[in-house]
Amino acid sequence: MRLSEFFLPTLKENPKEAQIASHLYMLRAGMIRQSSAGIYSWLPLGFKVLKKIEQIVREEMDRAGCQELLMPTIQPAEIWQESGRYDDYGKEMLRITDRHDREMLFGPTNEEMITEIVRSSVRSYKDLPINLYHQQWKFRDEVRPRFGIMRGREFLMKDAYSFDLDQTGAKLSYNKMFVAYLRTFARMGLKAIPMQADSGAIGGDMSHEFLVLADTGESEVFCHKGILEFDVPADDVDYSSDLQPIVDKWTSLYAATDEKADEAQHAELGDSLVTARGIEVGHIFYFGDKYSKAMGATVAGPDGKDVLIEMGSYGIGVSRLVGAIIEASHDDDGIVWPEAVAPFKVGIINLRAGDEACDAACEGAYAKLLEAGVEVLYDDRDERGGAKFANMDLIGLPWQLVVGPRGLKDGKVEVKNRASGEKEELPLDAALAKLTG
RNA sequence: CGGGGAGUGGCGCAGUCUGGUAGCGCACCUGGUUUGGGACCAGGGGGUCGGAGGUUCGAAUCCUCUCUCCCCGACCA
C-alpha cells in the first residue's frame, strides 16, 4: 500500500477525550473514529489489526476443535424471556421494537440463541460433544462507556459455547478452551494470566478470567512470579489428549484479581508476589444446565432417557484486544505492534520523494517486498523526513526501511526495529533479505 | 445512576463576566524556497458559535428549555 493512496487520517495533536494510551494512539494513528459514546467506526488501519486478531482467534478455536458459525446481532425477546434473563438484564440491554410491534433486542451475548439452535437440532448424545463459536458484534448499553474501544458499548466478541453429555465431558471441553486461550493470547505477543473468577451459582473451579498484564491496566492483579515464566503449549498440542496437567500447572500458583485477592497468601508469598495491572480479555466458564434446563435443551442418553445438556461459554474481547495490545506495547512515540497483529510488517520511508535515486530504490524495495508476500506500507508522500519518521513511529509498524540520499550515496539504506529502536545501515539487498527472512 | 466539566472551521483553544455581528495555533489549498527526526515565506479557502425558544435596535455573549460529549464514583467482555 502506498501511503499517498491510503486512507490514514493521523493526528499530530492529542484529542482531549483520550485518557489512556490505547485510546489516544488509536485516534491519533487514524485507526478508529468515534461515532457516539462507546461506538466507533474502524478505519482501514484499525480494521486491519482487528482482522488479524480475529484470524488468530479463529485459527486457535478451530485448532481446538470448535466450529465457526454466525448468529445475528438482533435477537427476538422470546428466547430471553424463556431463560428468564429478559427482565434480569435491565437497561444494559438495548431493546428494539420492529414494525410489527415485536420485541427484539441487540444481543449482548448469545447463550439463549445458541441453546435454541442446538436444542432444535441435536437429539442424541451421539451428537455431542460440540463446541460452536462466532465472532460477532455485541451491544451492551453501558452507563458509562470509556477508554475508547476498551470499554465501548458496541464491541466485537468471540463467544464459544460447549455442549456435553455430562460434567466429565464439560470439563474436557473447558480444558480445551483453557489451553486454546493460553495459545491465542501468546500468539498476539501478550502475557495473559488465567485467574480464578467467580463461578456463580454452579460453584467449583471451572471459571477463569484471562488478564493481560499492562502497566495501564484497569484493575490491580496479583500473582506468583513463577506464572510469568510458564511455557505456553506449542502449536502441536494434542487437544484429544489429557490436558488436565497443563491446566493444573497454570492454576497451581497463586493468581488473583483485586476482588479475589487474599492478603494471607500475599504475606506468605513475600518476594515471589508480583503486583501488576491487568486488562480482562477473556473469560471462560462452565455453567452446567442453567440454560438447557430453562430452555429445555436435552438429548437422549445411551439409556434412551433424556438428559439436560451440560454447557459452558467462552468469551474473548476481540475489539478490546486491539486496545489491550497497545496498552501492553507502546512508548512515547506511539504504538509498537507485535508482528503477529501489525497492520503492516514493514514501512518504507522515502526521505526524498522526487529524487530519482531514492524513488528508484524505494519502488524496487516496495515491489520486491510485495512479491515476497510481505505486507508493506510505502510512505511515498512529498513530506519532510521528520514528519515521516514521527508518523511511522506513531503507527508502530515493526520494521522501518529508511531510504535517503545520504545513505544511498554509499549504496546503503537503514533498517530500524520499532520495538528496540535498533538501527542498522546496510545495502538494499541485504536489507530486503533481512525483511523477507 | 449520583457528582463535576465542556459544546465556537477537521483537531486544540481564545472570545462569554463588562451584548455591537468571530479570532489564534495546527491541519488544508496555491506559489516559491527547502528536505536524515513533525521546515520557512507569501497568498488563500473554510465556522454563524450543539439545538429550540425568549430578552434586546442588536446575542457566541443575558434568560429558559433541551440534546450531546467528557471526567470521578458505583457497574461491566
CSV table of C-alpha atoms in Angstrom, one decimal, chain A residues 20 46 66 89-90 105 112 124-126 131 134 156 161 197 217 219 238 244 271 299-300 310-311 346 354 394-395:
chain,number,residue,atom,x,y,z
A,20,ILE,CA,-5.2,6.3,28.1
A,46,GLY,CA,-7.5,-0.2,12.8
A,66,CYS,CA,-14.5,-25.7,17.6
A,89,TYR,CA,-30.6,-7.8,32.1
A,90,GLY,CA,-32.1,-4.4,32.7
A,105,LEU,CA,-33.0,-6.7,21.2
A,112,GLU,CA,-30.1,-18.2,24.5
A,124,SER,CA,-28.8,-37.7,20.7
A,125,TYR,CA,-25.9,-38.0,23.0
A,126,LYS,CA,-24.0,-39.2,19.9
A,131,ASN,CA,-18.4,-26.5,20.5
A,134,HIS,CA,-18.8,-16.9,16.4
A,156,LEU,CA,-16.6,-7.4,18.8
A,161,TYR,CA,-20.4,-22.5,23.6
A,197,ALA,CA,-13.1,-16.0,38.7
A,217,GLY,CA,-4.4,-1.9,33.1
A,219,SER,CA,-7.6,-3.4,37.6
A,238,ASP,CA,-2.9,-32.6,21.1
A,244,GLN,CA,-5.5,-31.6,32.8
A,271,ASP,CA,9.2,-11.7,47.3
A,299,VAL,CA,-30.5,-35.2,24.3
A,300,ALA,CA,-31.4,-38.9,24.5
A,310,GLU,CA,-24.1,-29.5,30.1
A,311,MET,CA,-22.9,-26.2,28.8
A,346,VAL,CA,7.3,-3.0,7.1
A,354,GLY,CA,11.0,13.1,-6.2
A,394,LEU,CA,3.1,6.6,15.7
A,395,ILE,CA,1.5,3.8,13.7
